[in-house]
Amino acid sequence: MSNNFSIEEQEVELFCEEIRNSGVELNTYKDLSRFIRKNNLSERYPHITGELELKSNNGEDSFIIYGAILPRWYRAICECLGIGQGKRNYHPKNFESQLDLNNKPKNDWF
């Protein structure tokens, strides 16, 4: 098992504990994403949160979720927090962790 996987496991555990202890009720993934953004959780859990591009199952459109969960941890986190996963009309196309986003060169054009 890689060292990154251990870091991710630790972040998942702490992430779920923090949200459960906050007392907030999250019913959907959209609620979770909003909570991540509002509370800047991506900075505390940079390996498991970030930006996720979803593509429709029919391939016609895609969009980006800011405050997303690393797809391999999505099910475990939803189960841990009691969030229903619902019907899936989209599938993950690309995930960029907050850690990677933070390490990207800044555009100094402006």
CSV table of C-alpha atoms in Angstrom, one decimal:
chain,number,residue,atom,x,y,z
A,1,MET,CA,0.0,0.0,0.0
A,2,SER,CA,1.4,3.4,-1.0
A,3,ASN,CA,2.2,6.1,1.5
A,4,ASN,CA,-0.3,8.4,-0.3
A,5,PHE,CA,-3.1,5.9,0.3
A,6,SER,CA,-2.3,6.0,4.1
A,7,ILE,CA,-2.5,9.8,4.0
A,8,GLU,CA,-5.8,9.6,2.2
A,9,GLU,CA,-7.2,7.1,4.7
A,10,GLN,CA,-6.2,9.4,7.6
A,11,GLU,CA,-7.8,12.3,5.9
A,12,VAL,CA,-11.0,10.4,5.2
A,13,GLU,CA,-11.2,9.4,8.9
A,14,LEU,CA,-10.6,12.9,10.1
A,15,PHE,CA,-12.9,14.4,7.5
A,16,CYS,CA,-15.8,12.2,8.5
A,17,GLU,CA,-15.2,12.8,12.2
A,18,GLU,CA,-15.1,16.6,11.7
A,19,ILE,CA,-18.3,16.7,9.7
A,20,ARG,CA,-20.1,14.3,12.2
A,21,ASN,CA,-19.0,16.4,15.1
A,22,SER,CA,-20.1,19.6,13.4
A,23,GLY,CA,-23.7,18.6,13.9
A,24,VAL,CA,-24.7,19.7,10.4
A,25,GLU,CA,-27.2,17.5,8.5
A,26,LEU,CA,-26.1,16.7,5.0
A,27,ASN,CA,-28.6,14.8,2.9
A,28,THR,CA,-27.1,15.0,-0.6
A,29,TYR,CA,-23.7,15.1,-2.2
A,30,LYS,CA,-24.6,18.7,-3.2
A,31,ASP,CA,-25.0,19.6,0.5
A,32,LEU,CA,-21.6,18.0,1.2
A,33,SER,CA,-19.9,19.9,-1.6
A,34,ARG,CA,-21.4,23.2,-0.4
A,35,PHE,CA,-20.2,22.4,3.2
A,36,ILE,CA,-16.7,21.6,1.9
A,37,ARG,CA,-16.5,25.0,0.1
A,38,LYS,CA,-18.1,27.1,2.8
A,39,ASN,CA,-15.8,25.7,5.5
A,40,ASN,CA,-12.7,25.6,3.3
A,41,LEU,CA,-12.2,21.9,4.1
A,42,SER,CA,-10.2,21.4,0.9
A,43,GLU,CA,-7.3,23.2,2.6
A,44,ARG,CA,-7.4,20.8,5.6
A,45,TYR,CA,-8.0,17.7,3.5
A,46,PRO,CA,-6.1,18.4,0.3
A,47,HIS,CA,-5.5,14.8,-0.8
A,48,ILE,CA,-9.2,13.7,-0.8
A,49,THR,CA,-10.9,16.9,-1.9
A,50,GLY,CA,-10.6,19.1,-5.0
A,51,GLU,CA,-12.3,19.6,-8.4
A,52,LEU,CA,-14.1,16.8,-10.2
A,53,GLU,CA,-15.1,16.9,-13.8
A,54,LEU,CA,-18.2,14.8,-14.4
A,55,LYS,CA,-19.3,13.6,-17.8
A,56,SER,CA,-22.9,12.6,-18.7
A,57,ASN,CA,-23.4,9.0,-19.3
A,58,ASN,CA,-24.6,9.8,-22.8
A,59,GLY,CA,-21.4,11.8,-23.4
A,60,GLU,CA,-23.1,15.0,-24.4
A,61,ASP,CA,-22.1,17.3,-21.6
A,62,SER,CA,-19.8,17.7,-18.6
A,63,PHE,CA,-19.4,20.0,-15.7
A,64,ILE,CA,-17.0,20.6,-12.8
A,65,ILE,CA,-17.8,20.2,-9.1
A,66,TYR,CA,-15.8,22.4,-6.8
A,67,GLY,CA,-15.5,20.9,-3.3
A,68,ALA,CA,-15.6,17.4,-4.6
A,69,ILE,CA,-14.4,14.1,-3.1
A,70,LEU,CA,-11.8,11.9,-4.7
A,71,PRO,CA,-13.9,9.3,-6.5
A,72,ARG,CA,-12.3,6.2,-4.9
A,73,TRP,CA,-13.5,7.6,-1.5
A,74,TYR,CA,-16.9,8.8,-2.6
A,75,ARG,CA,-18.9,5.7,-1.5
A,76,ALA,CA,-17.1,5.3,1.9
A,77,ILE,CA,-17.6,9.0,2.8
A,78,CYS,CA,-21.3,9.0,1.7
A,79,GLU,CA,-21.9,5.8,3.8
A,80,CYS,CA,-19.9,7.3,6.8
A,81,LEU,CA,-22.0,10.5,6.7
A,82,GLY,CA,-25.3,8.8,5.9
A,83,ILE,CA,-25.6,10.5,2.5
A,84,GLY,CA,-27.7,8.8,-0.1
A,85,GLN,CA,-25.8,8.3,-3.4
A,86,GLY,CA,-28.9,8.5,-5.6
A,87,LYS,CA,-29.2,7.9,-9.3
A,88,ARG,CA,-26.1,8.5,-11.4
A,89,ASN,CA,-26.5,10.2,-14.7
A,90,TYR,CA,-22.8,11.2,-14.7
A,91,HIS,CA,-19.5,9.5,-14.2
A,92,PRO,CA,-16.2,10.9,-13.1
A,93,LYS,CA,-13.9,12.0,-15.9
A,94,ASN,CA,-11.1,13.8,-14.2
A,95,PHE,CA,-10.3,14.7,-10.5
A,96,GLU,CA,-7.7,17.2,-9.5
A,97,SER,CA,-6.8,17.2,-5.8
A,98,GLN,CA,-6.6,20.4,-3.8
A,99,LEU,CA,-3.0,19.6,-3.2
A,100,ASP,CA,-2.3,19.5,-7.0
A,101,LEU,CA,-4.4,22.7,-7.5
A,102,ASN,CA,-2.3,24.4,-4.8
A,103,ASN,CA,0.9,23.4,-6.5
A,104,LYS,CA,-0.1,24.6,-10.0
A,105,PRO,CA,1.8,27.6,-11.3
A,106,LYS,CA,-0.2,30.8,-10.9
A,107,ASN,CA,-1.2,32.7,-14.0
A,108,ASP,CA,0.5,36.1,-13.6
A,109,TRP,CA,-1.2,37.8,-16.5
A,110,PHE,CA,-3.3,40.1,-14.4
